[in-house]
Coordinates of N, CA and C and ligand atoms in Angstrom, one line a residue:
X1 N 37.4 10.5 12.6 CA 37.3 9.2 11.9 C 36.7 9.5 10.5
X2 N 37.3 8.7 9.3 CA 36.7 9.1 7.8 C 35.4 8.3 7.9
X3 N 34.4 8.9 7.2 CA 33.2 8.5 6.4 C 32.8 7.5 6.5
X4 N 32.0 6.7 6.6 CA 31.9 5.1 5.9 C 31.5 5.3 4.9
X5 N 31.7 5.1 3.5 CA 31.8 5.0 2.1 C 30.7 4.0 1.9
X6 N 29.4 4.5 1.3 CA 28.4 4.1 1.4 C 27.6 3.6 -0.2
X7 N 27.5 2.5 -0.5 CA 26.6 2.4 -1.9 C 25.1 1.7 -1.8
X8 N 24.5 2.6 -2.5 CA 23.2 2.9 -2.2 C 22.2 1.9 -3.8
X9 N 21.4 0.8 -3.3 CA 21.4 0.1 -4.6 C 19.8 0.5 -4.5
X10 N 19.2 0.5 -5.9 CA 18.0 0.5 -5.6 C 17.4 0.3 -7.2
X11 N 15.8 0.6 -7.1 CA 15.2 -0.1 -8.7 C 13.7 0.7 -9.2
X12 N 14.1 2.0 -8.1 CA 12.4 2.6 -7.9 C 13.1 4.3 -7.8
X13 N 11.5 4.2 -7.2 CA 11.2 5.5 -6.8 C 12.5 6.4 -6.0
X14 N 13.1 5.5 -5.1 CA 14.1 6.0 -4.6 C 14.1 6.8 -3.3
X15 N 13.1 7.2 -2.6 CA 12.0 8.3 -1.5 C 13.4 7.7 -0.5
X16 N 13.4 6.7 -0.6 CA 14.6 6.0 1.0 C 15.7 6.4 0.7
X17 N 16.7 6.4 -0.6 CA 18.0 6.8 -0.7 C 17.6 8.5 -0.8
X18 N 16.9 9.5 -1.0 CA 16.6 10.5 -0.4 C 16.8 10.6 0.8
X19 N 16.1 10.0 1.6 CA 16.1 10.6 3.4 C 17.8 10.0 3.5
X20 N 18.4 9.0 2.7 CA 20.2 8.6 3.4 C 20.7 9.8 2.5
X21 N 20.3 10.2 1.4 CA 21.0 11.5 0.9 C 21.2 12.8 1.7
X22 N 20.2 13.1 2.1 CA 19.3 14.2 2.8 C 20.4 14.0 4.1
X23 N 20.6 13.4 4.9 CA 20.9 12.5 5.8 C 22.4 13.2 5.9
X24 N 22.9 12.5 4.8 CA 24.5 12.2 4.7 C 25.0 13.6 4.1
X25 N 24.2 14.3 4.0 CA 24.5 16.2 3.4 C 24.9 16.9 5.4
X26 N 24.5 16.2 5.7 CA 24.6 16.9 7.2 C 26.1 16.8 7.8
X27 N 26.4 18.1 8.1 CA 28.1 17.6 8.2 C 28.6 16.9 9.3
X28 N 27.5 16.5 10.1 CA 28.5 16.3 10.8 C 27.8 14.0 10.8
X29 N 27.1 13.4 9.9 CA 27.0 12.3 9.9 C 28.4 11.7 9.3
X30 N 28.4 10.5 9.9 CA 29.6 10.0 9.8 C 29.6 9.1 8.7
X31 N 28.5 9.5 7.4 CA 29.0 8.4 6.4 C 28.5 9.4 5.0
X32 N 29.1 8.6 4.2 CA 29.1 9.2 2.6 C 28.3 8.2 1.5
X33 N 27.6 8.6 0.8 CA 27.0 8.2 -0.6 C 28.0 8.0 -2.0
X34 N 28.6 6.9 -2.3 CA 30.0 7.2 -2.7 C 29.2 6.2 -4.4
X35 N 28.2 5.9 -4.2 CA 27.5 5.3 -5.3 C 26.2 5.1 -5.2
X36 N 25.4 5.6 -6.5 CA 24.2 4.7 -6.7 C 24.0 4.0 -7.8
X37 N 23.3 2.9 -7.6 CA 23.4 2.1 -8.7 C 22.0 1.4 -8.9
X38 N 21.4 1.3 -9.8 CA 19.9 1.1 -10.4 C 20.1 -0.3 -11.3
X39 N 19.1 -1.1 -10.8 CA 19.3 -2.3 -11.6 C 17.9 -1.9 -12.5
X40 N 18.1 -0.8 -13.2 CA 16.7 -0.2 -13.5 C 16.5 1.1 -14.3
X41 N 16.6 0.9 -15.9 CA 16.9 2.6 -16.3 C 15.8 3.2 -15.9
X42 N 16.4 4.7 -16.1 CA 15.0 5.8 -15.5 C 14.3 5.3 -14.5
X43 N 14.9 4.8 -13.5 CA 14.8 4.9 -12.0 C 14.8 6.2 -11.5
X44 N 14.0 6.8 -10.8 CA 13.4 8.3 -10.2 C 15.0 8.5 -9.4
X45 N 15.6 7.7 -9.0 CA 16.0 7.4 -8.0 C 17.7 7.7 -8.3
X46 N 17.9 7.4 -9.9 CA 18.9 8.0 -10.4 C 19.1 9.5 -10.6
X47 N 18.3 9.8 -10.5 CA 18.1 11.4 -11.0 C 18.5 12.4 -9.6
X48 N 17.6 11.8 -8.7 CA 18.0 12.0 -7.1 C 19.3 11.9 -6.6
X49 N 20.1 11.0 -6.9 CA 21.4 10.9 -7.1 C 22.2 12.1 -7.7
X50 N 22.0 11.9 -8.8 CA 22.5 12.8 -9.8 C 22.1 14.3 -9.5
X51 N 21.1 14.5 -8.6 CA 21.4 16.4 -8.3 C 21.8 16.2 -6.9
X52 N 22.0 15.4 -6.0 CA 23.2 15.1 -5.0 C 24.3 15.1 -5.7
X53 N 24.9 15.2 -6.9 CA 26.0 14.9 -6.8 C 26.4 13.9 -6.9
X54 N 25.9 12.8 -6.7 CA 26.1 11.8 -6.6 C 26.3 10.4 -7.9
X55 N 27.4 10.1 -7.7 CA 27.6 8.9 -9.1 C 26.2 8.0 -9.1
X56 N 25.4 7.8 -10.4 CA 24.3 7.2 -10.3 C 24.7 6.2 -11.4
X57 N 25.0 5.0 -11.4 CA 25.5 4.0 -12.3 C 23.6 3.1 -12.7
X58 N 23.4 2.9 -13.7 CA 22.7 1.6 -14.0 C 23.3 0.5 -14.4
X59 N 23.2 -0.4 -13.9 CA 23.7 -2.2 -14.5 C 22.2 -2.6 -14.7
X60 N 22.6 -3.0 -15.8 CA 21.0 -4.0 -16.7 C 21.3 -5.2 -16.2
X61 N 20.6 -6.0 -15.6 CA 20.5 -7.5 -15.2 C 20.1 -8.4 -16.3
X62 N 19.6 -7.7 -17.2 CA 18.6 -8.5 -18.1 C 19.8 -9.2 -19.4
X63 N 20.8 -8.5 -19.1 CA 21.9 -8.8 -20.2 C 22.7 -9.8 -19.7
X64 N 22.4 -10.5 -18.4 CA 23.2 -11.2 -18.0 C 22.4 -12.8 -18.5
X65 N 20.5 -12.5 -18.4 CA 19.8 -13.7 -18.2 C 19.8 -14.6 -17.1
X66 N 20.0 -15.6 -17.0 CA 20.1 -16.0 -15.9 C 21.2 -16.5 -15.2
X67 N 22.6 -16.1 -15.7 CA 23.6 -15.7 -15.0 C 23.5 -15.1 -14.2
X68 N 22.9 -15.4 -12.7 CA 23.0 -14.2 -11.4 C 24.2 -13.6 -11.3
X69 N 25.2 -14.9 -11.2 CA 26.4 -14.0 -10.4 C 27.2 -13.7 -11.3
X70 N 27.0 -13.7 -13.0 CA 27.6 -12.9 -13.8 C 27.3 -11.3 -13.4
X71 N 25.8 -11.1 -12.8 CA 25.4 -9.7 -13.2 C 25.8 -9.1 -11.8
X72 N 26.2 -10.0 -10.7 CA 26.7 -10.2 -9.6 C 28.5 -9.9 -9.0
X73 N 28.7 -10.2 -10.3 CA 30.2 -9.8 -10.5 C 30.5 -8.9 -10.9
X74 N 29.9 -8.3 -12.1 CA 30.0 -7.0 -12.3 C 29.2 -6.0 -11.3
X75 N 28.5 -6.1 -10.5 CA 28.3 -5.2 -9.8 C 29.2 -5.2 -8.6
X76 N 29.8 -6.0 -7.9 CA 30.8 -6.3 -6.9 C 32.0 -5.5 -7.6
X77 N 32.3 -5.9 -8.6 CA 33.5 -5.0 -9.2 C 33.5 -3.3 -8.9
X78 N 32.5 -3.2 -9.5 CA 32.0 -1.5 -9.0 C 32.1 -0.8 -7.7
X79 N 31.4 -1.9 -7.2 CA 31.6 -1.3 -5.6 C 32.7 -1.2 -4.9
X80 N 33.7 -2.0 -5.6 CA 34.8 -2.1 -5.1 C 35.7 -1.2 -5.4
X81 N 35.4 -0.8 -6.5 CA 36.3 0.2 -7.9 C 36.0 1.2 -6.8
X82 N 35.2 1.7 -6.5 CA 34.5 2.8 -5.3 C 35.1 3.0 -4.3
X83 N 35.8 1.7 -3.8 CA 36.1 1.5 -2.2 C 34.7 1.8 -1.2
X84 N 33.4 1.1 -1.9 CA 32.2 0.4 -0.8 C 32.8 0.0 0.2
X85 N 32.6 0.7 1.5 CA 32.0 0.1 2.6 C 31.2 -0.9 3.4
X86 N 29.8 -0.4 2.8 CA 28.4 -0.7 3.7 C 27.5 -0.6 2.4
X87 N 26.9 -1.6 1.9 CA 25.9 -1.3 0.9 C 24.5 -1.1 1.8
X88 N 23.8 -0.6 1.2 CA 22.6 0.0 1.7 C 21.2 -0.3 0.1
X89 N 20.7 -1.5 0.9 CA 19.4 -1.6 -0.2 C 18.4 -1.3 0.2
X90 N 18.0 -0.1 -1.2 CA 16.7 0.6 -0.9 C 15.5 0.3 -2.2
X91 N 14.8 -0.4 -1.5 CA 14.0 -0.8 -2.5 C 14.5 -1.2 -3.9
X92 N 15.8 -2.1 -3.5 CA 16.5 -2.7 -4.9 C 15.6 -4.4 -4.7
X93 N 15.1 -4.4 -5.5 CA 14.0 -5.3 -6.6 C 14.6 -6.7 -6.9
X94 N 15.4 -6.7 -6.3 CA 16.5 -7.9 -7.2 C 17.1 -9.3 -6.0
X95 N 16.5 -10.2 -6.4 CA 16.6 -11.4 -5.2 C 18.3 -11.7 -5.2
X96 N 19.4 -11.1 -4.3 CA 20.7 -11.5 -4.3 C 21.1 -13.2 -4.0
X97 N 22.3 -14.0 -4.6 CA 22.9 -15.4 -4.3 C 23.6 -15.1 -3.2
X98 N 23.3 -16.7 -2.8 CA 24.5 -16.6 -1.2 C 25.7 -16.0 -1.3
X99 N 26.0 -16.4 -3.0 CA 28.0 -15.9 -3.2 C 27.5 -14.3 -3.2
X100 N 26.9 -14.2 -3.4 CA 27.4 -12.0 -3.1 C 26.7 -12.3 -1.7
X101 N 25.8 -12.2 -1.4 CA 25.2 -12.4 0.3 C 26.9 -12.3 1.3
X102 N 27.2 -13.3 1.1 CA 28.6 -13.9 1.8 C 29.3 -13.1 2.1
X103 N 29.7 -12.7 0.8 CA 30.6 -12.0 0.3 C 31.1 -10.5 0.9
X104 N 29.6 -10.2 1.4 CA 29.1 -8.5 2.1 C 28.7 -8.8 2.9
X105 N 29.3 -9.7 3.9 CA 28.0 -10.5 5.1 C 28.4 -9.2 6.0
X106 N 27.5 -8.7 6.8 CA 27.5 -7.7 7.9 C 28.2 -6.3 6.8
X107 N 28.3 -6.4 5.7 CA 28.3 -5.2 5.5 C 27.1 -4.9 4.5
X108 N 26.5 -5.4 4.7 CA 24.9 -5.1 3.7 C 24.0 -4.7 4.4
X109 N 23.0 -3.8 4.6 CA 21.7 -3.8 5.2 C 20.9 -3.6 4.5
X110 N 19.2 -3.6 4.5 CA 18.2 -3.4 3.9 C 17.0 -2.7 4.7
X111 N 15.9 -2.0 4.0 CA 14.9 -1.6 5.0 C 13.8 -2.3 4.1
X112 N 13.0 -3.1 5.1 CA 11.8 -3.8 4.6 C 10.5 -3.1 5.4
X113 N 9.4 -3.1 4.5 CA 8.2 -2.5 4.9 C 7.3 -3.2 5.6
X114 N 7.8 -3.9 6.7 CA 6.8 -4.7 7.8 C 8.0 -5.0 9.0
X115 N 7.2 -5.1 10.3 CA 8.1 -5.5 11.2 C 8.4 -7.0 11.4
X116 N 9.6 -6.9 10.8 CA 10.1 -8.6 10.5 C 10.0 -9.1 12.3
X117 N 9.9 -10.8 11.8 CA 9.7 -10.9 10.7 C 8.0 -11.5 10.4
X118 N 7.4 -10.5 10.7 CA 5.9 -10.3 9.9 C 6.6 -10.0 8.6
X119 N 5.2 -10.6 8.0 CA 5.0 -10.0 6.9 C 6.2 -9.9 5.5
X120 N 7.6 -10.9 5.4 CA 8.5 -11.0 4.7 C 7.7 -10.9 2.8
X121 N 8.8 -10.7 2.5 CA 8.1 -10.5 0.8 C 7.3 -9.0 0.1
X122 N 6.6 -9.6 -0.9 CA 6.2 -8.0 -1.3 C 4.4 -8.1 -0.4
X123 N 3.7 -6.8 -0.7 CA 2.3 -6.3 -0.5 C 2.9 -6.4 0.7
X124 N 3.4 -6.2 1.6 CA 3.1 -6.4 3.0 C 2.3 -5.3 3.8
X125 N 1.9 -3.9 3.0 CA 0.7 -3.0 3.5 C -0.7 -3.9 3.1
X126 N -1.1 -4.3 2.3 CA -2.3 -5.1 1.8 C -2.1 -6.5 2.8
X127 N -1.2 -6.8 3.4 CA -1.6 -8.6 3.9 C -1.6 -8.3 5.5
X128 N -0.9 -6.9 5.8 CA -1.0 -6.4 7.4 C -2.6 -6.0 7.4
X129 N -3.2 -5.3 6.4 CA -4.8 -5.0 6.3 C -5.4 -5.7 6.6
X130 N -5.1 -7.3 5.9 CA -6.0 -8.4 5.8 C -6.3 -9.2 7.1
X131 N -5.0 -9.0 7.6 CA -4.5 -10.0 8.5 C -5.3 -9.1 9.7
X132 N -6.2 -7.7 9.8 CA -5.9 -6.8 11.0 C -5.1 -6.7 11.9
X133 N -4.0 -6.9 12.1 CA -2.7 -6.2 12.8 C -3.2 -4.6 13.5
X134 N -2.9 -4.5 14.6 CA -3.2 -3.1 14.6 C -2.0 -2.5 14.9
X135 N -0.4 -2.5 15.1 CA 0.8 -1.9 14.4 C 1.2 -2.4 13.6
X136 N 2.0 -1.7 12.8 CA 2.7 -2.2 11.8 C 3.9 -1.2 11.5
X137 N 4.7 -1.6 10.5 CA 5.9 -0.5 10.5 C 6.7 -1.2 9.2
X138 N 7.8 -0.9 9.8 CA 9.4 -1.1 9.0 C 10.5 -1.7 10.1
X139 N 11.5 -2.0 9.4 CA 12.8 -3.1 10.2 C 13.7 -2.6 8.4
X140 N 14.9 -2.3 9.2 CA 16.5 -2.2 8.4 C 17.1 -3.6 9.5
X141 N 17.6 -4.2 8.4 CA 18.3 -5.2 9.3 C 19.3 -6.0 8.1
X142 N 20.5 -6.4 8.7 CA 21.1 -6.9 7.6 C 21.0 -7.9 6.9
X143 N 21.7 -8.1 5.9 CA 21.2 -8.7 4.7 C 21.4 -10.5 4.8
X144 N 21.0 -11.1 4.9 CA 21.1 -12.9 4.6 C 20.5 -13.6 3.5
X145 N 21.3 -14.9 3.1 CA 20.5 -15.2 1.9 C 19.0 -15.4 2.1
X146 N 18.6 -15.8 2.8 CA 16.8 -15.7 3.0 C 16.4 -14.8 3.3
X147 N 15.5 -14.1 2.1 CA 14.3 -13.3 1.8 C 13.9 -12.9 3.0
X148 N 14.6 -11.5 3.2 CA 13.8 -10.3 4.4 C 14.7 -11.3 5.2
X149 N 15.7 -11.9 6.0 CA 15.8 -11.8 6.8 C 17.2 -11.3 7.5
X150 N 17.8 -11.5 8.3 CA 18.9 -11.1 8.9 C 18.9 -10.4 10.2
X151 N 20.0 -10.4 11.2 CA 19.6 -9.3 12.6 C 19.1 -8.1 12.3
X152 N 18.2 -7.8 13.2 CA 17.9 -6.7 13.2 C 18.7 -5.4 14.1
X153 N 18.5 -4.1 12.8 CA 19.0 -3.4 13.4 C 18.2 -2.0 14.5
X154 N 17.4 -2.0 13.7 CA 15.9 -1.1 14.2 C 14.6 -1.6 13.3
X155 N 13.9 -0.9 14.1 CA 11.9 -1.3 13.8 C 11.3 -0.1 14.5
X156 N 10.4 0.7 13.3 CA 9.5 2.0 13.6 C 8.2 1.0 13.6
X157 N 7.7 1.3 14.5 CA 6.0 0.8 14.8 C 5.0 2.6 14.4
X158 N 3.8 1.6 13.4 CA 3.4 2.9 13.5 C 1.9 2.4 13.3
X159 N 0.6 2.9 14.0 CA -0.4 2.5 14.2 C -1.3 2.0 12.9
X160 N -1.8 1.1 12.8 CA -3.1 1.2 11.5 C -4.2 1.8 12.2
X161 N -5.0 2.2 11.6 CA -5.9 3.2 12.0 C -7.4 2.2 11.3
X162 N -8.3 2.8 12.0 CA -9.5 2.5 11.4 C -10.1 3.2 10.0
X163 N -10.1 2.6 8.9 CA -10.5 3.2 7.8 C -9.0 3.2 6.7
X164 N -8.1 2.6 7.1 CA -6.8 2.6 6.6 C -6.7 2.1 5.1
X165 N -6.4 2.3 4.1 CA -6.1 1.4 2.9 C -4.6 1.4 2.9
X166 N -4.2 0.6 1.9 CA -2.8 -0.2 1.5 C -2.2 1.2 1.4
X167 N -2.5 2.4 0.7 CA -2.4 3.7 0.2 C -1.7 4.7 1.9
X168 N -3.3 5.0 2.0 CA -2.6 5.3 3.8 C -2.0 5.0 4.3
X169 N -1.7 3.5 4.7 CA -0.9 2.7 5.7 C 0.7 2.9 5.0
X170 N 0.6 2.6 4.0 CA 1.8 2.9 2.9 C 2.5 3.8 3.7
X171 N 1.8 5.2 3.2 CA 2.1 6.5 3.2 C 2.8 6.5 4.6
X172 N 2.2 6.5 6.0 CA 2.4 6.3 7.1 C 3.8 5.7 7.2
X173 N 4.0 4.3 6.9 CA 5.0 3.4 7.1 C 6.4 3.7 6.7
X174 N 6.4 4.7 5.2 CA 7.2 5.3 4.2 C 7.6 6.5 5.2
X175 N 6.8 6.9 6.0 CA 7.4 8.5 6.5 C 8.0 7.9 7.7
X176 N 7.8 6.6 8.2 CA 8.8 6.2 9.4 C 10.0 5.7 8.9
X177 N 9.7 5.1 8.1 CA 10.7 4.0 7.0 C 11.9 5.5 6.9
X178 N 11.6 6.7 6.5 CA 12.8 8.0 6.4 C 13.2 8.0 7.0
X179 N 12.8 7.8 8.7 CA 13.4 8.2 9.8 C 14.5 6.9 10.3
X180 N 13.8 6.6 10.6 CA 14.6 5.1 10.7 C 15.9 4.6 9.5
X181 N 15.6 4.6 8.5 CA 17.0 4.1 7.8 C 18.0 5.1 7.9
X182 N 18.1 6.2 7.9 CA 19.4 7.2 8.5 C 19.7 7.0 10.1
X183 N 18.8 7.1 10.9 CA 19.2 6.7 12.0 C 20.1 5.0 12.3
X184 N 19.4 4.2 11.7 CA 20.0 2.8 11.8 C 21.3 3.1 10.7
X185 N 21.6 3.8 9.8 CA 22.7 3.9 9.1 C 23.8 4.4 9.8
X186 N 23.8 5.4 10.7 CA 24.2 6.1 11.5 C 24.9 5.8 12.9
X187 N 24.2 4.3 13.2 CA 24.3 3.7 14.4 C 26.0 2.6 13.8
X188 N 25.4 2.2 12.8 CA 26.1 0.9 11.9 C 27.4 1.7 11.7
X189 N 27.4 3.2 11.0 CA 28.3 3.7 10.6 C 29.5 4.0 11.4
X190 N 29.0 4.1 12.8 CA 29.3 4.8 13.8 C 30.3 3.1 14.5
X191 N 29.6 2.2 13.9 CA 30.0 1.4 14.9 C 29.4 0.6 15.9
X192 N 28.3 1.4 16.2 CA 27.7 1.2 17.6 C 26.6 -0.2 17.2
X193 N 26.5 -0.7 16.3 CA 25.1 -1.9 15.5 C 26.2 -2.8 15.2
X194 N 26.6 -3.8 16.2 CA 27.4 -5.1 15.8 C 27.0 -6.2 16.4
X195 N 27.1 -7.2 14.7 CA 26.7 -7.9 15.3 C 27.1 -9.3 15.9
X196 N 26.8 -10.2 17.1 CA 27.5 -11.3 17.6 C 26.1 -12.2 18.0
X197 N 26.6 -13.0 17.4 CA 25.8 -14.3 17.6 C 24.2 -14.4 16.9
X198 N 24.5 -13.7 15.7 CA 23.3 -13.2 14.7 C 22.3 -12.3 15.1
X199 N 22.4 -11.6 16.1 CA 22.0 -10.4 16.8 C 22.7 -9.2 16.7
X200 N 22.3 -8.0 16.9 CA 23.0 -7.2 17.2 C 22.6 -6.6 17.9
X201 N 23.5 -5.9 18.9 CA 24.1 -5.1 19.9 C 24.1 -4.4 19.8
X202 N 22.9 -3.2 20.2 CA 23.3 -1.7 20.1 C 24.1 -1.0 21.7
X203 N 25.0 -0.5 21.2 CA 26.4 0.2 21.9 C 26.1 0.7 22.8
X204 N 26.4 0.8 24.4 CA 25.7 1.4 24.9 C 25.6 3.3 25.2
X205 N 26.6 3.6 24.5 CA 27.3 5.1 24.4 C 25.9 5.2 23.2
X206 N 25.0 5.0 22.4 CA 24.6 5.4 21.5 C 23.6 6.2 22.4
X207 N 23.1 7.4 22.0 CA 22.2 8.6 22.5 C 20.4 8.1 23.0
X208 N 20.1 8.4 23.7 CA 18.8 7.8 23.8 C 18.0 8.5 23.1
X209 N 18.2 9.5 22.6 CA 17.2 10.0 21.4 C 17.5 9.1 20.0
X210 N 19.0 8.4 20.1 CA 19.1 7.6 18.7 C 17.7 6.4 19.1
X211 N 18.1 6.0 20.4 CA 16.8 4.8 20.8 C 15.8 5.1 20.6
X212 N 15.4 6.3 20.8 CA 13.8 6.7 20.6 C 13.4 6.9 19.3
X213 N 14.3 7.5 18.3 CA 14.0 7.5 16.9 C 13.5 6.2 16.3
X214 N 14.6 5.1 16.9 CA 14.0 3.5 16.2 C 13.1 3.2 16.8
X215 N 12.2 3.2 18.1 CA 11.5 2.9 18.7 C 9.8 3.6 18.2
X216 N 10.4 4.6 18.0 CA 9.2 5.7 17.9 C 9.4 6.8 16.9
X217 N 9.3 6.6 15.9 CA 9.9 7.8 14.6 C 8.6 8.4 14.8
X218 N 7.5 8.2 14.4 CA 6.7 8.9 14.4 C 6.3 10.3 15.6
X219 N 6.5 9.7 16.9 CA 6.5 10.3 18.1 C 6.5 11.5 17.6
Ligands
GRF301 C1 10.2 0.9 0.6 O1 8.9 0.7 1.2 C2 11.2 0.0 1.2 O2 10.9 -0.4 2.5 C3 11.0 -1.3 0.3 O3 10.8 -0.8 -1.0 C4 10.2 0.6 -0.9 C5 11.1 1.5 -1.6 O4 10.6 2.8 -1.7 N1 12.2 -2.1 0.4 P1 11.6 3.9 -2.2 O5 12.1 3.5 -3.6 O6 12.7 4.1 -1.2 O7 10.7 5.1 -2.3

C-alpha cells in the first residue's frame, strides 16, 4: 500500500514534527512528510525539515490581515499542489475557519498538551499546576472548528510529581507528546483510527503494544 502523503503545519520550535520525521525515516512506516509549512519565518522547525529533506514552505498570514480564508486558500492550494493526504498540526499557532476545518474534516489531526478535554487552550502546564491534577499528559485527536476539540485519537498520561514546575511538567508531557503523535499517526495512516459517530474506533488488528504506547508512553 503507498504512503499516506503527509503535511506537517507548524509555527515553532518544531520538537513534534521531529519525532513524525524521525518516525517516517523508518522504512517500514506507512506514511510520508511530503510538506512543511510555517506560518512563521525562522521557525526552528523549518530547518528540521530542510535537513530531512524535506520541502519547508513559509506562508506569511500577516499579508493576508484579516482575510482568514484568503491566507486559507492559499495554503489549501499547496497542499493540494502536493497531493496532501492527512495534515498533521504541530504546534501551528494559528486559530483555523470552519471553511478549511470542513474542508479537511477527518483528514486533519492535532496534538494538544493536556488530556482533552482538560485543559483546552494555551498554558495548559501552568493551569494543570494550579488546578493540582495529579496526571496530566497530551491527546492527538482530530481537528474541529472548536478550539482543542474533536475525536480522540490517543492520550499519554504522565504523572505530576511533587515539586513539579510549568518547566518540568513541560518537559515530561513533550517526551510523551513524541511518542504518542507517531504512534497515533501510524494508526490513522494505517487506517486502523476511524471515525463513526464522532468517535473513533481503534481497529481491532492494531498491535497491543500500538495500545500500550497511547496508554502509557512513558512506561
Ligand atoms: C507542543 O506541546 C504541542 O502539544 C502543542 O504545541 C507544542 C509544540 O511544540 N500543540 P513543538 O513545536 O512540537 O516542539
Amino acid at each position: 500500500m503507498a504512503n499516506l502523503k503527509i503535511a506537517v503545519l507548524i509555527s515553532g520550535r518544531g520538537s513534534n514534527l521531529q519525532a513524525l520525521l524521525d518516525a517516517c525515516a523508518e522504512p517500514d512506516f506507512p506514511a510520508e512528510i511530503v510538506l512543511v509549512l510555517s506560518n512563521k519565518a525562522g521557525a526552528l522547525g523549518l530547518e528540521r525539515a530542510r535537513k530531512a529533506g524535506v520541502g519547508a514552505t513559509f506562508l506569511d498570514h500577516t499579508l493576508y490581515g484579516e482575510d482568514r480564508e484568503g491566507f486559507e486558500k492559499e495554503l489549501d492550494e499547496k497542499l493540494r499542489a502536493k497531493g496532501v493526504q492527512l495534515i498533521a498540526l504541530a504546534g501551528f499557532m494559528r486559530i483555523l475557519t470552519p471553511w478549511f476545518v470542513d474542508k479537511w474534516k477527518d483528514r486533519m489531526v492535532n496534538i494538544h498538551p493536556s488530556l482533552l478535554p482538560s485543559f483546552k487552550g494555551v498554558s495548559t502546564h501552568e493551569r494543570a499546576l494550579e488546578q493540582g491534577v495529579r496526571i496530566h499528559g497530551a491527546t492527538v485527536h482530530y481537528v474541529r472548528a472548536d478550539m482543542d476539540d474533536g475525536p480522540i485519537i490517543g492520550q499519554a498520561a504522565v504523572p505530576v510529581l511533587p515539586g513539579d514546575d510549568a518547566e518540568t511538567l513541560s518537559a515530561r508531557v513533550l517526551e510523551a507528546e513524541h511518542k504518542l503523535y507517531p504512534a497515533c499517526l501510524k494508526l490513522v495512516a494505517e487506517g486502523k483510527a476511524r471515525v463513526t459517530a464522532e468517535r473513533v474506533k481503534i481497529d481491532k488488528s492494531a498491535a497491543a503494544n500500538e495500545h500500550a504506547v497511547l496508554y502509557n508512553p512513558g512506561g
